[in-house]
Amino acid sequence: MSKEINNIAVFTSGGDAPGMNAAIRAVVRTSIYYNKKIYGIYRGYEGMIEGDIEELDARSVGNIIQRGGTILKSARSDEFRTKEGRQKACDHLKKKGIDALVAIGGDGTFTGLHNFYLEHKMPVICIPGTIDNDLPGTDFTIGYDTATNTVVDAVDKIRDTALSHNRLFFIEVMGRDSGYIAINSGIAGGAAAIIIPEDEMTIDQLVAKLDKGVESKKSSSLVVVAEGGKLGNALQIAEEVHKRFPYYDTKVTILGHLQRGGSPTYFDRVLASKMGVYAVEGIMAGKTDVMVGIQNGITVYNDFESTMVKNHEIEPEALRISKILSI
C-alpha cells in the first residue's frame, strides 16, 4: 500500500509556455480541496537545490489563470544533472516535509524528475507544458494552442505587406525537433510551402513549388519554416532560394520568443486546469514517475519510457492537406 501523501510541491521548469499559470492554479487548488498542504518551488530545479520553497494557499494563485509565463519562474540547472545536486534538492524537500512533486515542463523536466525518482523514490508526476507539442502520450501539450494562434496572427499581418510589395517571406517558427507549430500554422495561414523536420522536402522541390505559384500569377508567397528543418534555418533557406529564384523580393521573419508570450487561449486554460487536477489525483492514487496526458478526451498516465523514447509524430493527413492546399 502506498504511503499517504500530505504535502505536495509544484514547480515549473524549462521553457515557459502559456497556460503554465493555469496549471499551477489547478494543482494548488486541487491539493487544498483534498486537504493537502501545497508548496511552490521557485526557479525550477535550481530553486529546489537552494531551498526557494514557499507554502501556497488558494489566494496565492488568484488572478493568474489568464497570465502568460509562470509565477513560479523557471531556470536551467546544471547542478541538478548531478547526483550531488539532486541530493541537495531532496534534503530541502524533506526539511519542508514535502512527500510528492508535481512538475510542469517538457522532456528535460521529465528526465530530471525521472532521475530524481529513481534515486529518492519520492512520488513524482509531470504535466506536459511545452509549446512544441512534441511529447507523445497526449494529444496536446500546454501552450501549443496559444503559440500556434500567435504564429497565425503574425502570418496574417506579414501577408498584408507581402501582397503590397510582391515579396516572398520566409517565416521561422519554433520547433527544433517537431513541426507541429509550423504545419498547423502554415495550413491556417495559407502558406505556399511548409518546411518541417519530419518532411524530406529539398530546395529543388521548394523552388519548383514557388515557380508554379509564379506561373499561376501569385503576387506573393509565404513559406513557414520550423527552426529544426533539415534544409537549415529560414535565413539559409531564403539565401539559397533567392540564388535560384530572383523573381521575388525575399524577406525573412524570425518569430522567436514572441511565440512563448501572451495570454493563454481558452483551450490552453482548460487543458492546463484539467491536467492540474489529474496530476494531484494521480499522485493521491499512487501514480508516480508518469506524465499526465489527455488522449481522445480520456485521461492517461504515461511512464517515462513510453514518453521519452518515442516521438509525437505529425499526422500524415496534416502533411497531405498542406500539400493539396498550397498550389
XYZ file of C-alpha atoms in Angstrom:
327
model
C 0.000 0.000 0.000
C 1.406 3.426 -0.962
C 2.234 5.964 1.725
C -0.371 8.697 2.239
C 0.538 11.976 0.572
C 0.131 15.050 2.779
C 2.483 17.715 1.419
C 2.792 18.359 -2.315
C 5.136 20.772 -4.098
C 4.652 22.176 -7.598
C 7.220 23.812 -9.876
C 7.803 24.836 -13.485
C 10.949 24.041 -15.412
C 12.471 24.554 -18.850
C 10.982 26.950 -21.395
C 7.847 28.773 -20.276
C 4.569 28.100 -22.057
C 1.238 29.962 -21.944
C -1.062 28.058 -19.604
C 1.558 27.149 -17.018
C -0.053 29.525 -14.530
C -3.419 27.869 -15.090
C -1.793 24.501 -14.324
C -0.143 25.882 -11.162
C -3.505 27.258 -10.044
C -5.199 23.895 -10.626
C -2.534 21.953 -8.726
C -2.709 24.351 -5.772
C -6.488 24.442 -5.522
C -6.930 20.702 -6.094
C -4.420 19.965 -3.326
C -6.289 22.268 -0.944
C -9.628 20.748 -1.988
C -8.301 17.357 -0.874
C -6.921 18.826 2.389
C -3.265 18.609 1.391
C -0.612 21.228 2.038
C 0.806 22.672 -1.149
C 4.146 24.373 -1.715
C 5.545 26.308 -4.637
C 9.173 25.848 -5.679
C 10.584 28.942 -7.372
C 13.015 28.770 -10.320
C 12.569 25.077 -11.017
C 15.308 22.631 -10.089
C 17.665 25.492 -9.241
C 15.251 26.757 -6.614
C 14.789 23.235 -5.298
C 18.540 22.921 -4.738
C 18.641 26.321 -2.994
C 15.537 25.743 -0.877
C 13.495 28.519 -2.513
C 10.186 26.987 -1.432
C 7.011 28.579 -0.006
C 3.683 27.248 1.198
C 0.802 28.420 -1.001
C -2.912 28.858 -0.440
C -5.913 29.351 -2.705
C -5.414 33.126 -2.755
C -1.752 32.722 -3.780
C -2.961 31.690 -7.225
C -5.824 34.153 -7.622
C -5.983 36.167 -10.846
C -3.266 34.183 -12.655
C -5.242 31.882 -14.954
C -5.168 34.491 -17.745
C -1.488 35.379 -17.404
C 1.304 34.089 -19.641
C 4.674 32.974 -18.292
C 4.903 31.349 -14.872
C 4.567 32.962 -11.450
C 6.944 30.316 -10.063
C 9.542 31.278 -12.678
C 11.826 28.825 -14.443
C 15.559 28.239 -14.678
C 18.034 25.772 -16.127
C 20.083 23.836 -13.583
C 23.316 22.079 -14.475
C 23.785 21.105 -10.824
C 20.553 19.111 -10.785
C 22.024 16.912 -13.508
C 24.391 15.539 -10.853
C 23.590 13.137 -8.012
C 25.002 15.641 -5.545
C 22.661 18.343 -6.806
C 19.642 16.064 -6.628
C 20.605 15.097 -3.069
C 20.691 18.779 -2.055
C 17.256 19.208 -3.559
C 15.918 16.182 -1.700
C 17.322 17.467 1.604
C 15.468 20.783 1.214
C 12.227 18.997 0.321
C 12.476 16.778 3.389
C 13.064 19.791 5.635
C 9.710 21.135 4.468
C 8.037 17.753 4.893
C 7.267 17.518 1.188
C 6.417 13.979 0.125
C 5.379 14.397 -3.544
C 6.297 16.573 -6.530
C 4.297 17.894 -9.480
C 6.443 19.306 -12.299
C 5.201 21.349 -15.249
C 7.536 21.298 -18.258
C 8.874 19.400 -21.245
C 11.188 16.475 -21.928
C 14.133 17.908 -19.960
C 11.875 18.460 -16.962
C 10.561 14.917 -17.092
C 14.071 13.491 -17.471
C 15.251 15.339 -14.357
C 12.159 14.213 -12.449
C 12.675 10.598 -13.526
C 16.279 10.559 -12.300
C 15.210 12.142 -9.014
C 12.552 9.474 -8.544
C 14.965 6.607 -9.245
C 17.361 7.873 -6.564
C 14.958 9.084 -3.870
C 11.676 7.229 -4.530
C 9.579 10.295 -3.802
C 6.303 10.161 -5.759
C 6.534 12.448 -8.799
C 4.275 13.335 -11.703
C 4.815 15.588 -14.721
C 2.362 17.871 -16.543
C 3.412 18.476 -20.183
C 3.991 22.203 -20.642
C 5.775 22.998 -23.920
C 4.696 24.990 -26.958
C 6.259 22.460 -29.369
C 3.631 19.747 -28.728
C 6.465 17.244 -29.110
C 5.649 14.829 -26.276
C 3.823 11.587 -27.122
C 1.156 10.323 -24.759
C -1.080 13.372 -25.031
C -2.943 14.924 -27.943
C -1.826 18.415 -26.920
C 0.692 19.955 -24.562
C 0.032 23.127 -22.583
C 0.998 26.215 -24.576
C 0.847 24.721 -28.054
C -2.563 26.127 -28.943
C -1.643 29.644 -27.814
C 1.704 29.586 -29.616
C 0.096 28.419 -32.853
C -2.538 31.145 -32.651
C 0.239 33.697 -32.100
C 2.007 32.478 -35.244
C -1.176 32.576 -37.327
C -1.803 36.158 -36.216
C 1.752 37.106 -37.248
C 1.410 35.298 -40.593
C -1.791 37.207 -41.348
C -0.044 40.521 -40.689
C 3.002 39.580 -42.755
C 0.739 38.562 -45.644
C -0.585 42.134 -45.804
C 2.869 43.558 -46.528
C 3.777 40.640 -48.797
C 0.789 41.409 -51.001
C 1.633 45.103 -51.079
C 5.204 44.639 -52.268
C 5.320 41.395 -54.294
C 7.518 39.742 -51.692
C 8.441 36.217 -50.735
C 8.508 35.834 -46.951
C 10.183 33.026 -45.032
C 8.697 32.888 -41.534
C 10.675 30.869 -38.985
C 8.751 29.368 -36.073
C 9.819 27.289 -33.078
C 10.097 23.542 -33.453
C 13.622 22.216 -33.084
C 12.537 18.575 -33.303
C 8.849 18.894 -34.096
C 6.915 20.551 -36.896
C 3.557 20.838 -35.124
C 3.542 24.637 -34.882
C 4.778 25.029 -38.456
C 2.423 22.560 -40.134
C -0.762 23.781 -38.497
C 0.019 27.500 -38.571
C 1.065 27.036 -42.192
C -2.249 25.440 -43.094
C -4.192 28.072 -41.147
C -2.142 30.908 -42.640
C -2.348 29.728 -46.244
C 1.404 29.154 -46.677
C 2.767 28.319 -50.117
C 5.110 25.777 -48.531
C 5.820 24.386 -45.050
C 9.241 23.060 -44.060
C 9.374 20.782 -41.018
C 11.901 18.318 -39.547
C 9.613 15.375 -40.327
C 9.425 16.045 -44.075
C 12.082 15.460 -46.748
C 11.428 18.483 -48.967
C 14.501 19.561 -50.957
C 15.489 23.027 -52.160
C 14.698 21.936 -55.737
C 11.204 20.846 -54.707
C 10.652 24.118 -52.858
C 11.778 26.171 -55.856
C 9.534 24.122 -58.153
C 6.560 24.757 -55.882
C 7.250 28.505 -55.814
C 7.720 28.518 -59.578
C 4.243 27.066 -60.021
C 2.959 29.971 -57.972
C 4.577 32.428 -60.391
C 3.038 30.600 -63.356
C -0.399 30.867 -61.736
C 0.209 34.609 -61.162
C 0.595 34.537 -57.395
C 1.537 38.054 -56.323
C 3.218 36.932 -53.101
C 4.141 33.781 -51.198
C 4.725 32.793 -47.601
C 6.906 29.862 -46.543
C 6.675 28.684 -42.930
C 9.898 27.102 -41.657
C 10.309 25.117 -38.428
C 13.649 26.063 -36.860
C 14.756 22.411 -36.888
C 14.075 21.744 -40.568
C 16.605 19.618 -42.450
C 17.243 22.370 -45.023
C 18.585 24.742 -42.367
C 17.108 27.824 -40.774
C 14.954 30.390 -42.574
C 17.889 32.680 -43.380
C 19.862 29.852 -45.004
C 16.874 28.630 -46.989
C 15.963 32.134 -48.145
C 19.509 32.793 -49.336
C 19.603 29.553 -51.312
C 16.171 30.113 -52.855
C 16.991 33.690 -53.821
C 20.006 32.480 -55.842
C 17.771 30.268 -57.943
C 14.588 32.281 -57.848
C 15.174 36.053 -58.087
C 11.603 36.869 -59.105
C 10.576 37.893 -55.581
C 11.965 40.429 -53.138
C 12.897 37.874 -50.460
C 12.449 38.650 -46.751
C 12.883 36.652 -43.540
C 10.963 36.993 -40.286
C 12.045 35.005 -37.232
C 9.229 34.982 -34.676
C 11.389 33.567 -31.876
C 10.244 34.031 -28.286
C 7.201 36.016 -29.356
C 5.577 32.578 -29.564
C 6.099 31.876 -25.862
C 4.356 35.004 -24.604
C 0.844 36.286 -24.296
C -2.336 35.330 -22.518
C -3.231 31.642 -22.970
C -6.180 30.751 -25.160
C -9.313 29.297 -23.615
C -8.169 25.870 -24.873
C -4.843 26.054 -23.037
C -6.512 27.342 -19.866
C -8.967 24.444 -19.834
C -6.324 21.865 -20.797
C -3.955 23.100 -18.076
C -6.740 23.157 -15.490
C -7.750 19.579 -16.261
C -4.163 18.331 -16.207
C -3.504 20.071 -12.880
C -6.449 18.299 -11.292
C -5.494 14.945 -12.825
C -1.891 15.300 -11.638
C -2.876 15.738 -7.984
C -5.478 12.991 -8.172
C -2.940 10.720 -9.856
C -0.381 11.292 -7.099
C -3.025 10.555 -4.465
C -3.998 7.357 -6.299
C -0.410 6.079 -6.209
C 0.689 7.080 -9.714
C 4.368 8.001 -9.862
C 7.131 8.625 -12.398
C 4.494 9.340 -15.031
C 3.299 12.186 -17.243
C -0.348 13.209 -17.352
C -1.886 13.111 -20.803
C -5.302 13.526 -22.411
C -5.955 11.383 -25.481
C -9.312 11.492 -27.260
C -10.784 13.116 -24.160
C -9.553 10.367 -21.822
C -7.008 10.895 -19.028
C -3.902 8.739 -19.334
C -0.718 8.412 -17.283
C 2.364 7.698 -19.400
C 5.508 6.178 -17.928
C 8.919 7.670 -18.608
C 9.959 5.136 -21.234
C 6.832 5.476 -23.364
C 7.038 9.267 -23.268
C 10.735 9.969 -23.679
C 11.794 7.234 -26.098
C 9.082 7.780 -28.718
C 8.294 10.836 -30.845
C 4.958 12.622 -31.135
C 4.597 12.085 -34.855
C 2.993 14.573 -37.214
C -0.317 13.309 -38.577
C 0.164 12.219 -42.213
C -3.173 13.857 -43.034
C -1.835 17.267 -41.998
C 1.081 16.904 -44.414
C -1.197 15.699 -47.209
C -3.667 18.538 -46.715
C -0.937 21.171 -46.612
C 0.415 19.996 -49.987
C -3.029 19.977 -51.604
C -3.881 23.496 -50.441
C -0.562 25.173 -51.223
C -0.986 25.190 -55.030
